[in-house]
XYZ file of C-alpha atoms in Angstrom:
747
model
C -20.502 22.693 -70.255
C -17.989 22.193 -67.448
C -17.620 25.388 -65.442
C -14.653 26.341 -63.353
C -13.157 29.451 -61.815
C -10.327 30.507 -64.097
C -8.894 29.003 -67.250
C -5.620 28.702 -69.106
C -4.296 26.775 -72.069
C -0.538 27.267 -72.091
C 2.386 26.298 -74.180
C 3.671 23.005 -73.003
C 5.457 23.104 -69.653
C 5.860 19.336 -69.521
C 8.161 17.587 -71.978
C 6.331 14.304 -71.481
C 2.905 15.557 -72.349
C 4.130 17.514 -75.310
C 5.524 14.262 -76.647
C 2.187 12.512 -76.212
C 0.629 15.293 -78.224
C 3.271 15.094 -80.892
C 2.878 11.361 -80.991
C -0.663 11.962 -82.068
C 0.346 14.648 -84.465
C 2.661 12.349 -86.317
C -0.385 10.636 -87.637
C -3.222 13.151 -87.311
C -4.177 16.685 -88.110
C -5.387 19.333 -85.703
C -8.522 21.342 -85.261
C -8.095 23.935 -82.537
C -7.323 24.083 -78.856
C -10.308 23.926 -76.523
C -10.622 25.922 -73.365
C -9.186 24.459 -70.198
C -8.716 25.563 -66.667
C -6.208 26.122 -63.929
C -5.169 23.127 -61.814
C -7.175 22.020 -58.815
C -5.511 21.971 -55.417
C -5.628 18.517 -53.852
C -5.229 20.088 -50.408
C -5.758 23.833 -50.511
C -5.972 24.086 -46.729
C -4.664 21.626 -44.201
C -8.136 20.327 -43.321
C -9.566 20.426 -46.844
C -8.950 18.384 -49.964
C -10.621 18.058 -53.336
C -13.443 15.525 -53.605
C -15.340 14.447 -56.714
C -19.035 14.179 -55.857
C -21.658 12.276 -57.871
C -25.327 13.158 -57.409
C -28.731 12.161 -58.772
C -30.411 14.967 -60.708
C -33.977 16.081 -59.897
C -36.664 14.388 -61.995
C -37.750 17.718 -63.523
C -34.212 18.593 -64.579
C -32.965 22.167 -64.907
C -34.078 25.214 -66.825
C -30.621 26.753 -66.979
C -26.961 26.292 -66.201
C -27.440 28.459 -63.135
C -30.102 26.066 -61.849
C -27.649 23.173 -62.187
C -24.909 25.011 -60.318
C -27.348 26.077 -57.615
C -28.393 22.444 -57.153
C -24.778 21.322 -56.879
C -24.115 24.042 -54.287
C -26.987 22.727 -52.188
C -24.784 19.750 -51.304
C -22.136 21.999 -49.777
C -22.222 22.696 -46.016
C -25.220 24.874 -45.120
C -23.003 27.663 -43.845
C -21.473 28.009 -47.304
C -24.461 27.881 -49.623
C -25.354 31.553 -49.229
C -21.823 32.939 -49.002
C -19.009 33.768 -51.387
C -17.034 30.946 -49.753
C -19.045 28.532 -51.885
C -17.383 29.998 -54.979
C -13.965 29.360 -53.456
C -14.846 25.791 -52.507
C -16.494 24.768 -55.804
C -13.895 23.802 -58.432
C -15.892 22.193 -61.262
C -19.563 21.836 -62.103
C -19.735 18.938 -64.584
C -22.456 18.447 -67.161
C -21.480 15.850 -69.783
C -19.523 12.988 -68.238
C -20.980 12.909 -64.731
C -23.785 14.572 -62.850
C -21.839 16.160 -60.067
C -19.040 18.479 -59.117
C -15.561 18.798 -57.633
C -15.130 20.848 -54.461
C -12.789 21.405 -51.531
C -14.259 19.613 -48.543
C -13.306 18.113 -45.217
C -13.983 14.444 -44.463
C -16.651 15.520 -41.949
C -18.408 17.620 -44.585
C -18.439 14.684 -46.978
C -19.986 12.473 -44.296
C -22.694 15.054 -43.673
C -23.329 15.323 -47.416
C -24.159 11.611 -47.629
C -27.396 12.210 -45.726
C -28.711 14.627 -48.353
C -31.317 13.432 -50.834
C -29.767 12.858 -54.257
C -26.254 12.024 -53.047
C -24.694 9.028 -54.820
C -20.957 8.810 -54.212
C -17.896 10.881 -53.303
C -14.196 10.097 -53.317
C -10.959 12.046 -52.868
C -9.330 13.432 -55.988
C -6.425 11.378 -57.300
C -3.262 12.189 -59.201
C -2.434 10.366 -62.413
C 0.892 10.505 -64.154
C 2.232 10.264 -67.635
C 2.961 6.745 -68.429
C 7.223 9.212 -85.786
C 9.312 8.697 -89.071
C 9.220 4.909 -89.319
C 6.242 3.534 -87.407
C 3.706 4.296 -90.186
C 5.741 2.097 -92.550
C 6.212 -0.581 -89.884
C 2.427 -0.566 -89.386
C 1.809 -1.003 -93.114
C 0.570 2.536 -93.821
C 1.213 3.537 -97.438
C 0.310 7.029 -98.731
C -0.437 5.621 -102.190
C -2.585 2.587 -101.415
C -4.509 0.821 -98.682
C -6.277 2.166 -95.632
C -4.592 5.592 -95.563
C -5.961 6.866 -98.900
C -9.155 4.849 -98.442
C -9.860 6.747 -95.227
C -8.635 10.110 -96.488
C -5.772 9.899 -93.954
C -8.271 10.373 -91.126
C -9.955 13.300 -92.867
C -12.929 14.792 -91.024
C -12.137 13.275 -87.629
C -11.140 15.120 -84.476
C -8.799 13.674 -81.872
C -8.927 15.066 -78.357
C -5.730 14.793 -76.329
C -5.641 15.165 -72.554
C -2.301 16.861 -72.096
C -0.320 19.655 -70.452
C -0.176 21.992 -73.407
C 1.244 22.284 -76.918
C 3.935 24.087 -78.908
C 1.815 25.457 -81.770
C 4.695 26.565 -84.022
C 6.086 23.034 -84.420
C 6.184 21.943 -88.088
C 4.188 18.831 -87.215
C 1.279 21.188 -86.546
C 1.498 22.858 -89.929
C -2.034 23.622 -91.136
C -1.153 24.039 -94.832
C -3.757 22.271 -96.904
C -5.895 21.404 -93.899
C -9.616 22.072 -94.344
C -11.587 23.692 -91.524
C -12.780 21.391 -88.731
C -16.025 19.556 -89.523
C -19.313 21.242 -88.649
C -19.761 18.970 -85.619
C -16.845 20.783 -83.914
C -18.278 23.063 -81.238
C -15.083 24.019 -79.426
C -13.412 27.398 -79.284
C -9.803 28.468 -79.024
C -8.715 29.878 -75.698
C -7.270 33.314 -76.323
C -5.361 33.650 -73.090
C -2.712 31.728 -71.199
C 1.054 31.637 -70.891
C 2.511 32.555 -74.315
C -0.647 31.335 -76.046
C -3.361 33.261 -77.824
C -6.048 32.653 -80.415
C -3.656 33.367 -83.289
C -1.854 30.103 -82.522
C -4.957 28.056 -83.333
C -5.397 26.703 -86.839
C -7.299 24.171 -88.887
C -4.822 21.562 -87.628
C -4.122 22.398 -84.009
C -5.221 19.894 -81.855
C -1.522 16.540 -81.418
C 1.420 14.949 -83.242
C 1.953 11.163 -82.804
C -1.686 10.546 -83.439
C -2.272 13.207 -86.056
C 0.950 14.974 -86.956
C 1.339 16.538 -90.389
C 3.908 15.259 -92.915
C 7.349 16.698 -92.058
C 10.030 15.776 -94.659
C 13.593 15.411 -93.433
C 12.699 14.676 -89.823
C 15.588 13.217 -87.810
C 17.198 13.258 -84.396
C 20.891 14.181 -84.445
C 21.120 12.834 -88.000
C 19.498 9.463 -87.231
C 16.124 7.866 -88.066
C 15.791 10.166 -91.062
C 12.581 10.249 -93.063
C 9.233 11.963 -93.372
C 7.616 12.218 -89.963
C 3.852 11.862 -89.874
C 1.159 10.932 -87.460
C -1.124 7.941 -87.809
C -3.963 10.141 -89.086
C -2.247 13.152 -90.671
C -5.472 14.688 -92.013
C -7.297 14.498 -88.699
C -7.807 17.566 -86.523
C -6.409 17.831 -83.009
C -7.924 19.339 -79.864
C -5.656 19.758 -76.837
C -7.151 19.787 -73.324
C -4.768 20.811 -70.582
C -5.281 18.564 -67.570
C -1.695 18.168 -66.341
C 0.516 20.484 -64.341
C 3.937 20.185 -62.649
C 2.454 18.249 -59.705
C 0.656 15.727 -61.890
C -2.761 15.278 -63.457
C -5.685 15.605 -61.024
C -8.689 13.384 -61.600
C -11.006 16.368 -61.317
C -9.109 18.107 -64.138
C -9.190 14.930 -66.253
C -12.967 14.726 -65.818
C -13.202 18.385 -66.831
C -11.119 17.758 -69.941
C -13.282 14.819 -71.009
C -16.417 16.801 -70.155
C -15.303 19.575 -72.510
C -14.159 17.164 -75.235
C -17.583 15.503 -75.263
C -19.264 18.893 -75.566
C -16.853 19.981 -78.325
C -17.632 16.981 -80.522
C -14.367 15.022 -80.764
C -14.336 11.526 -82.292
C -11.355 10.063 -80.411
C -9.835 10.799 -77.007
C -6.215 9.841 -76.379
C -5.020 9.476 -72.784
C -1.391 8.694 -71.921
C -1.996 8.899 -68.167
C -2.424 6.378 -65.409
C -2.254 5.807 -61.671
C 0.466 3.963 -59.829
C -1.927 1.308 -58.532
C -5.166 -0.339 -59.556
C -8.326 1.527 -58.506
C -11.974 0.386 -58.488
C -13.879 1.929 -61.384
C -16.146 3.677 -58.887
C -13.163 5.749 -57.660
C -11.461 6.148 -61.038
C -12.323 9.494 -62.688
C -10.707 8.472 -65.967
C -12.760 5.272 -66.170
C -15.966 7.155 -65.326
C -15.267 9.981 -67.767
C -14.347 7.514 -70.517
C -17.620 5.626 -69.983
C -19.628 8.727 -70.818
C -17.351 9.579 -73.729
C -18.076 6.095 -75.080
C -21.813 6.638 -74.484
C -21.489 9.695 -76.732
C -19.850 7.677 -79.516
C -16.254 8.671 -78.722
C -13.451 6.107 -78.966
C -11.043 6.295 -76.009
C -7.484 4.945 -76.101
C -5.403 4.730 -72.892
C -1.859 3.700 -72.072
C -1.641 0.393 -70.208
C 1.106 1.728 -67.933
C 4.875 1.465 -67.515
C 4.883 -0.658 -64.354
C 5.795 -3.981 -66.025
C 6.827 -6.681 -66.279
C 4.971 -8.094 -63.267
C 1.546 -9.650 -63.731
C -1.349 -7.530 -62.460
C 0.486 -4.250 -63.094
C -1.809 -2.979 -65.861
C -3.419 0.437 -65.435
C -6.603 1.671 -67.108
C -8.546 -1.585 -66.906
C -12.130 -0.660 -67.824
C -13.602 -2.616 -70.761
C -15.106 0.432 -72.496
C -11.748 1.852 -73.598
C -8.735 0.400 -75.389
C -5.757 -0.348 -73.097
C -2.509 -0.259 -75.073
C 0.802 -1.891 -74.197
C 4.164 -0.960 -75.728
C 6.275 -2.883 -78.223
C 9.406 -2.392 -80.315
C 9.847 -1.794 -84.030
C 12.610 -3.337 -86.157
C 14.607 -0.092 -86.294
C 17.688 0.552 -84.180
C 20.326 3.282 -83.915
C 23.334 1.013 -83.604
C 26.433 1.857 -81.577
C 28.404 -1.337 -81.007
C 31.271 -1.810 -78.548
C 34.406 -3.506 -79.861
C 37.060 -4.679 -77.415
C 40.778 -4.995 -78.001
C 40.429 -8.787 -78.217
C 37.975 -8.437 -81.112
C 34.779 -9.211 -79.202
C 31.894 -7.001 -80.306
C 28.705 -6.242 -78.373
C 25.530 -4.794 -79.850
C 24.377 -1.471 -78.421
C 22.478 1.722 -79.177
C 22.971 5.486 -79.026
C 21.058 8.381 -80.513
C 24.250 10.482 -80.683
C 26.692 9.255 -83.330
C 29.536 11.735 -83.924
C 31.178 11.352 -87.314
C 34.629 12.309 -86.047
C 34.966 9.436 -83.576
C 37.296 6.935 -85.209
C 37.633 3.146 -84.851
C 41.042 3.348 -83.154
C 40.924 1.532 -79.779
C 41.363 3.670 -76.667
C 42.275 2.656 -73.104
C 39.288 1.141 -71.291
C 38.618 1.662 -67.573
C 35.937 0.651 -65.095
C 35.759 3.119 -62.171
C 32.995 1.205 -60.403
C 29.515 2.497 -59.687
C 30.613 6.120 -59.420
C 29.771 7.627 -62.805
C 28.373 10.806 -61.291
C 29.502 14.417 -61.425
C 32.291 15.088 -58.950
C 32.885 11.384 -58.265
C 35.180 10.504 -61.167
C 38.947 10.861 -60.920
C 39.982 12.875 -63.971
C 43.485 11.427 -63.923
C 42.058 7.924 -64.313
C 39.415 8.557 -66.982
C 40.703 11.408 -69.160
C 41.034 10.353 -72.800
C 39.679 6.878 -72.077
C 36.576 4.809 -72.738
C 34.742 4.596 -69.410
C 32.561 1.625 -68.499
C 29.645 2.733 -66.278
C 27.037 0.750 -64.379
C 23.388 1.656 -64.849
C 22.359 2.735 -61.366
C 19.633 5.264 -60.590
C 21.168 8.353 -62.213
C 19.806 9.121 -65.676
C 21.871 7.628 -68.464
C 22.596 10.916 -70.192
C 23.664 12.485 -66.867
C 26.212 9.707 -66.450
C 27.631 10.613 -69.837
C 27.738 14.270 -68.841
C 29.776 13.283 -65.763
C 32.219 11.284 -67.896
C 32.529 14.155 -70.379
C 33.242 16.723 -67.651
C 35.921 14.445 -66.216
C 37.635 14.319 -69.606
C 36.472 10.872 -70.690
C 36.544 10.181 -74.430
C 33.579 7.817 -74.575
C 31.224 5.800 -72.376
C 29.943 2.247 -72.392
C 26.792 2.053 -70.273
C 25.447 -1.172 -68.819
C 21.763 -1.727 -68.381
C 20.810 -2.558 -64.790
C 20.688 -6.209 -63.793
C 17.156 -7.491 -64.302
C 16.156 -4.132 -65.766
C 12.811 -3.897 -67.549
C 14.112 -0.991 -69.612
C 15.143 -1.834 -73.167
C 18.335 -0.602 -74.755
C 17.276 2.747 -76.151
C 18.843 5.290 -78.456
C 19.337 8.203 -76.093
C 20.768 11.586 -77.034
C 24.099 11.232 -75.252
C 26.523 14.140 -74.935
C 29.622 12.115 -75.882
C 30.335 8.969 -77.914
C 28.462 6.223 -76.069
C 26.967 2.773 -76.367
C 24.214 1.324 -74.179
C 24.599 -2.436 -73.820
C 22.959 -5.220 -71.871
C 23.930 -6.085 -68.298
C 25.140 -9.525 -69.406
C 27.445 -8.054 -72.063
C 28.682 -5.523 -69.513
C 29.734 -8.334 -67.203
C 31.754 -9.867 -70.044
C 33.498 -6.543 -70.589
C 34.331 -6.345 -66.863
C 35.841 -9.821 -67.070
C 37.945 -8.685 -70.049
C 39.169 -5.642 -68.104
C 40.111 -7.780 -65.089
C 41.971 -10.322 -67.223
C 43.847 -7.918 -69.498
C 46.866 -5.790 -68.652
C 46.019 -2.970 -71.055
C 42.336 -3.294 -71.999
C 41.120 -1.189 -74.904
C 37.831 -0.555 -76.627
C 36.136 1.607 -79.216
C 32.603 2.305 -80.328
C 31.510 1.516 -83.885
C 28.643 3.746 -84.991
C 26.430 2.016 -87.553
C 23.673 4.610 -87.786
C 20.054 3.642 -88.437
C 19.568 -0.041 -89.234
C 16.430 -2.016 -89.995
C 15.514 -5.644 -89.555
C 18.572 -6.825 -87.607
C 16.350 -7.951 -84.731
C 12.920 -9.549 -84.682
C 10.044 -7.184 -83.992
C 7.718 -6.462 -82.454
C 8.824 -7.436 -78.978
C 6.929 -6.478 -75.822
C 8.795 -3.757 -73.918
C 9.955 -4.863 -70.480
C 8.349 -1.824 -68.853
C 4.945 -2.349 -70.479
C 2.367 -3.215 -67.804
C 0.840 -6.697 -67.804
C -2.516 -8.207 -66.935
C -4.544 -9.718 -65.513
C -6.888 -6.907 -64.596
C -7.134 -6.599 -60.825
C -10.483 -4.788 -60.946
C -12.119 -7.183 -63.399
C -10.452 -10.590 -63.752
C -13.054 -11.551 -66.342
C -11.790 -8.940 -68.829
C -8.456 -9.538 -70.556
C -6.114 -6.550 -70.338
C -4.145 -5.013 -71.961
C -6.222 -5.204 -75.120
C -3.446 -4.770 -77.656
C 0.133 -3.588 -78.164
C 1.589 -0.947 -80.473
C 4.868 0.892 -81.139
C 6.228 2.422 -77.933
C 10.037 2.066 -77.906
C 12.399 4.605 -79.507
C 9.617 6.474 -81.245
C 10.604 9.584 -83.190
C 8.304 12.223 -81.706
C 8.090 15.992 -82.029
C 9.997 17.880 -79.335
C 9.464 21.364 -77.833
C 11.572 23.874 -79.709
C 12.758 25.593 -76.521
C 13.807 22.450 -74.640
C 17.140 20.656 -74.419
C 17.175 17.337 -76.255
C 18.171 15.561 -73.020
C 16.159 17.810 -70.686
C 19.170 18.167 -68.367
C 21.006 21.360 -67.319
C 24.023 22.239 -69.382
C 22.824 20.587 -72.577
C 22.258 23.415 -75.080
C 21.267 21.214 -78.033
C 17.846 22.017 -79.550
C 15.983 19.719 -81.923
C 12.567 19.380 -83.535
C 12.308 15.636 -82.853
C 13.510 13.211 -80.206
C 13.436 9.461 -79.488
C 10.933 8.580 -76.771
C 9.775 5.318 -75.174
C 6.741 4.376 -73.090
C 3.101 3.344 -73.337
C 2.609 7.103 -73.591
C 3.819 6.624 -77.167
C 1.870 3.462 -78.011
C -1.529 4.812 -76.914
C -1.498 7.792 -79.326
C -0.495 5.471 -82.165
C -3.693 3.522 -81.572
C -5.675 6.735 -81.126
C -4.520 7.860 -84.545
C -5.335 4.517 -86.113
C -8.786 4.653 -84.515
C -9.339 7.989 -86.259
C -8.354 6.376 -89.548
C -10.927 3.613 -88.980
C -13.566 6.132 -87.916
C -12.974 8.093 -91.112
C -13.217 4.929 -93.219
C -16.262 3.618 -91.310
C -18.101 6.647 -89.855
C -21.010 4.527 -88.614
C -18.881 2.172 -86.537
C -19.305 2.407 -82.767
C -16.309 2.701 -80.418
C -16.749 -0.994 -79.580
C -16.761 -1.948 -83.273
C -13.520 -0.023 -83.887
C -11.950 -1.667 -80.847
C -13.091 -5.111 -81.968
C -11.726 -4.575 -85.475
C -8.308 -3.722 -84.026
C -8.227 -6.615 -81.580
C -9.552 -9.461 -83.746
C -7.157 -8.668 -86.606
C -4.025 -8.156 -84.472
C -1.084 -10.404 -85.245
C 0.922 -12.562 -82.835
C 3.972 -13.430 -84.961
C 7.029 -11.211 -85.367
C 8.926 -10.210 -88.500
C 10.800 -13.514 -88.366
C 7.570 -15.531 -88.350
C 7.978 -16.584 -84.724
C 5.675 -15.853 -81.728
C 6.101 -12.315 -80.403
C 8.603 -12.362 -77.552
C 8.883 -10.564 -74.232
C 12.021 -8.494 -73.601
C 12.319 -10.031 -70.138
C 12.012 -13.692 -71.205
C 10.866 -15.940 -74.089
C 7.468 -15.912 -75.798
C 5.128 -13.158 -74.605
C 2.001 -14.422 -72.877
C -1.518 -13.165 -73.447
C -1.265 -10.842 -70.416
C 1.603 -9.012 -72.130
C 0.244 -8.701 -75.673
C -3.523 -8.967 -75.201
C -4.933 -9.696 -78.653
C -1.524 -9.040 -80.247
C 0.092 -6.234 -82.250
C -2.149 -3.842 -84.156
C -2.526 -4.535 -87.885
C -4.294 -1.502 -89.343
C -4.547 -2.922 -92.871
C -6.594 -5.893 -91.693
C -8.449 -3.854 -89.063
C -9.989 -1.758 -91.848
C -11.661 -4.924 -93.163
C -12.223 -7.238 -90.170
C -15.163 -9.254 -91.521
C -16.927 -9.554 -88.155
C -17.047 -7.315 -85.083
C -18.156 -7.771 -81.475
C -20.321 -4.716 -80.849
C -21.478 -3.163 -77.570
C -23.632 -0.213 -76.544
C -23.343 1.745 -73.309
C -26.417 -0.038 -71.946
C -24.759 -3.429 -72.526
C -22.242 -2.596 -69.783
C -24.918 -2.056 -67.114
C -25.541 -5.776 -66.323
C -21.749 -6.203 -66.192
C -21.351 -3.289 -63.762
C -24.281 -4.510 -61.654
C -22.307 -7.706 -61.101
C -19.428 -5.686 -59.631
C -21.039 -2.803 -57.715
C -24.155 -1.719 -55.836
C -26.924 0.027 -57.752
C -25.974 3.374 -56.216
C -22.358 2.904 -57.286
C -23.425 1.860 -60.787
C -25.501 5.028 -61.034
C -22.446 7.074 -60.067
C -20.477 5.435 -62.898
C -23.109 5.147 -65.616
C -25.772 7.687 -64.675
C -28.834 7.725 -62.464
C -30.992 6.032 -65.117
C -29.161 2.744 -64.516
C -31.195 0.412 -62.301
C -29.676 -2.927 -61.330
C -33.065 -4.008 -59.979
C -34.289 -4.032 -63.587
C -31.265 -5.899 -64.917
C -30.146 -9.513 -64.923
C -26.530 -9.294 -63.835
C -23.952 -11.141 -65.891
C -20.553 -12.593 -65.185
C -17.685 -10.474 -66.458
C -16.882 -13.104 -69.080
C -20.391 -12.801 -70.523
C -19.814 -9.254 -71.772
C -19.764 -9.274 -75.596
C -16.031 -8.583 -75.594
C -13.573 -9.428 -78.436
C -11.446 -11.511 -76.056
C -12.128 -13.949 -73.204
C -10.770 -14.159 -69.666
C -11.999 -17.237 -67.832
C -11.529 -17.515 -64.071
C -11.669 -20.869 -62.298
C -11.837 -20.436 -58.525
C -11.148 -23.115 -55.941
C -14.749 -23.184 -54.723
C -16.323 -22.193 -58.044
C -17.736 -24.085 -61.032
C -15.500 -26.150 -63.298
C -17.338 -25.137 -66.458
C -18.565 -21.872 -67.993
C -20.634 -21.136 -71.080
C -20.281 -17.632 -72.506
C -22.418 -16.241 -75.298
C -20.987 -13.985 -77.982
C -22.704 -12.112 -80.835
C -20.863 -10.994 -83.966
C -21.980 -8.468 -86.568
C -21.134 -8.980 -90.233
C -19.261 -5.946 -91.611
C -17.647 -7.901 -94.453
C -19.114 -9.497 -97.542
C -22.910 -9.719 -97.533
C -22.961 -13.408 -98.440
C -20.256 -15.097 -96.375
C -19.627 -18.194 -94.289
C -17.218 -18.755 -91.400
C -15.914 -21.852 -89.659
C -14.223 -21.831 -86.281
C -10.686 -22.845 -85.389
C -9.921 -23.559 -81.731
C -6.478 -23.478 -80.114
C -6.940 -25.682 -77.060
C -5.039 -24.513 -73.946
C -3.392 -26.562 -71.229
C -5.824 -27.741 -68.577
C -9.036 -26.569 -70.251
C -11.278 -27.910 -72.999
C -12.980 -25.426 -75.362
C -16.097 -26.184 -77.394
C -17.829 -23.707 -79.743
C -21.506 -24.148 -80.650
C -22.316 -23.805 -83.542
C -18.975 -24.136 -85.270
C -20.179 -22.550 -88.514
C -21.804 -19.175 -89.168
C -23.493 -18.079 -92.415
C -24.451 -14.501 -93.272
C -26.660 -13.237 -96.103
C -26.415 -9.469 -95.570
C -24.215 -6.763 -94.118
C -24.867 -5.870 -90.436
C -26.564 -9.223 -89.846
C -25.912 -10.604 -86.360
C -25.209 -14.195 -85.336
C -24.642 -15.643 -81.859
C -22.665 -18.600 -80.610
C -21.736 -20.196 -77.280
C -18.247 -21.006 -76.072
C -18.048 -23.668 -73.363
C -14.929 -23.814 -71.191
C -14.465 -26.944 -69.074
C -11.661 -27.493 -66.613
C -9.980 -30.835 -67.227
C -9.960 -33.341 -64.389
C -6.189 -33.765 -64.387
C -4.991 -30.184 -64.157
C -1.359 -29.801 -62.992
C -1.266 -28.371 -59.471
C 1.247 -25.705 -60.509
C -0.831 -24.464 -63.478
C -2.023 -20.932 -62.644
C -2.218 -19.358 -66.119
C -3.122 -20.850 -69.477
C -4.112 -19.442 -72.854
C -5.675 -20.292 -76.201
C -7.875 -18.710 -78.846
C -10.826 -19.131 -81.151
C -10.680 -17.891 -84.724
C -13.564 -17.476 -87.184
C -12.246 -18.016 -90.732
C -13.865 -17.153 -94.067
C -11.676 -18.434 -96.892
C -8.434 -16.504 -97.193
C -10.080 -13.094 -96.761
C -11.135 -12.902 -93.099
C -9.675 -14.280 -89.881
C -11.401 -13.044 -86.714
C -9.279 -14.099 -83.744
C -10.249 -13.844 -80.068
C -7.521 -14.599 -77.490
C -8.482 -16.482 -74.335
C -6.778 -16.310 -70.950
C -7.382 -18.696 -68.082
C -6.725 -17.936 -64.426
C -6.680 -20.757 -61.907
C -7.480 -19.774 -58.301
C -6.789 -16.004 -58.519
C -6.757 -13.778 -55.399
C -9.898 -11.961 -54.314
C -11.050 -9.194 -56.665
C -11.264 -5.499 -55.749
C-alpha cells in the first residue's frame, strides 16, 4: 500500500482530465473510485524540493508496514529520523511499483544519502501534463456481432485512469445493469474530498471514453448525434487523482499506479506526458508502468501533442502502448461561400438554424480579432475574417460577437499542426485552412463590395479520407531507445465526442453560459483511452493474454490504408511515415483474432535494460533482483517486439540479425509464409520463410537479417518496410520496420 499524509478524491477540477476519464467511459464501465492523496509540493521551501528515491530492500524483508516506513526514514538526514520533521518531509512510502519513497530534500541531503547502504537512485520530481458517439462504429464495433458481444463488452475488467477527478452524476457513468466489480477488486471508495463522498461510488464508477455507458441521444449543440458509448461499456472504472492545477507530479503518478496495482485493475490509461524526452531511469511513469506490466496490467499512454517534428514522441518505454492521434471520417461542416461563388470547406461545432444563406458584407480587420481591438463601426452586422494567432479560437469569436459582428471566418495559422476542428463557437463561424484564407483575402482586396455567408451542413460522413494522422500527434523515433519503434499505433483523437463536466462552460471561457453533457475534444489524450478501452475488450475476450500479447495483437493487425484504399496520410504532408503511424491504425475486429503474437515477460526486458543502463540503475527501474552480471545484454532491436527499428551508425556494422519468437493463438493446425516489403537502401531476409504449427500456444522462432546496401544514397536518413506472416485469407501478422541512418547519440 502507498502511504501518504492526507488524501482527497475530488470532483473534477480540470476539464482536460475529466475528458480523458469520459473518453474511457464512452467505451467502458466503472467500478469505484480508489483512494488518492493531496498533491506533492515540488518546492515546499526555497531550499527543498521533492525527490523520488529508490532503495534496495534488506534481504530479510519486513514484518510490517511500519518496518518498511522505518527503513525508508533511515535514509533521511540523521537529524530528522527521530523527530516529527520526518513526517513533514516524507510524502509517499511506495510498496508496489518501486521500493522507495518520495520526500522533500535538499541537493546536499541527497548527496549524503548516496553513501548509505541500500541506496540505488534518486532524482527530482517532475511535472507531466495532459497531452464518443461515432468512433465505436468507425472502429468496427457492433453491439450485435463481433468482438463486442464476444467479449461481453469488456465485462469483468477494470480500467484504472490516472486523472484529476470525476463528475460521478454524468449519464455516461450510469451504473444501471452493471454487476458488482469482480472479486479481484481490492480498492475502496474514498468517502471524503471536495463535493465527493462514498455515495457517489457505484458498480460503474471508475472513466468514460474507455468505458462509458450507453447514452442515447448524445450530441453537442445538436451535432454528432447518436448513442455515446465507451470502447468497453461493461468494464468497471477506477479513478486515481494524480493531477492538480499546477500539473501532475511524478511522485503522485507513482502513487496512483502503486494503488492501482494493489487494487487489482486490468488496464491503466494515462493521458499524460512530459514536454521533453527523459531517460527511463528518471521517468516515474515509465518505472511505474514497468511494475504494472510485471503484475499483468496493460498500460496505454498518449504519445504526446508535440508533433509533427521527428523525435517528439513522449512515453517511449517498450513495456507500454504509445498511442498517436488520428482523424475519423466525420465532420461538422460549416462552409464559407463568397459573393463570387467560390466555396471553401470548413468546420464549426455551433450551427445556428436561423442563420440564412443571404450574403453579408465581408471585412478583414487584420490580426486584431481580440476584445477591445475591433472597431464596432467597421464590423457590426458583417462577416469578419480573422487570422489564427495565439488567442483561442472561441475567444476570437467572442470578440467579434461583442463588437457586433454577424459571423466569423477563422483562418488556421500558417504551417499550423492543428487540424480544422469543430469548436463550440459563440456566433456563426467557419474554421478554414490558411491557404483558403489567403484566397479570401485576395478576393477582399480585389472586390469593391466583398460579401460572404456560411453554409451549415451539419454532421457529414465520408467526405474526406480517414484516418489521417493529426498534425499535432508526436512522432518518432524514440530518443531514449532508437531500437524501439514509437509510437506503437494510432487511434481516434480528433473531434471526439466526449463527456463534459455538467458545471462547466462548453468553451471553458468567461462569459459563456452554455452547459452541455458532451463536447468535441482533440488530442492524444483522446486516442490513448480509446486503446485502453479496446485493451479491456481484448482482456475480457482473452483473459489469459499477457499485456505484451494484447499489445502485439493490436499492432500486428493494424491497418495502413484509409477509407479510400490509399496509404494513410499525414495532415502536414503526403503519406504518413512509420514514425507517425507506428504499426498503423487500430483494427479491433482483427486484433481479437491475430493468429500469432509476440509475447514478452517482465524478465525479458532485463537484458534490454542492461544494454542501456548500469546494473544499479536497472535495479532502480526493475527491482533489486535484476542483476546485469547474470544477463547477456541484447541490442534494443533484439527485444521480442512486434515491430523493428534498425539503426545503422557511421562507425557501426552494416548488417544485423534479430531473432523473433511468435506464439500461435490462432488455429491449432496452421501454416504461415512470409511476405517482405523491401525498403530503400536495405535488404531484408527472413529465415525460415515458412512456419508450421500443430497446437495452440506453440512457439516458433525466426531470424530477420537486415543488410545495408552498398549504394545507399547519401541523403537517405530514414527508410521503412515490413514483414508479414500470412496464413491463407484468415491471418495476416504484420510487423513494420523503420531504418535510421547515422542517428545522433542516444540519451
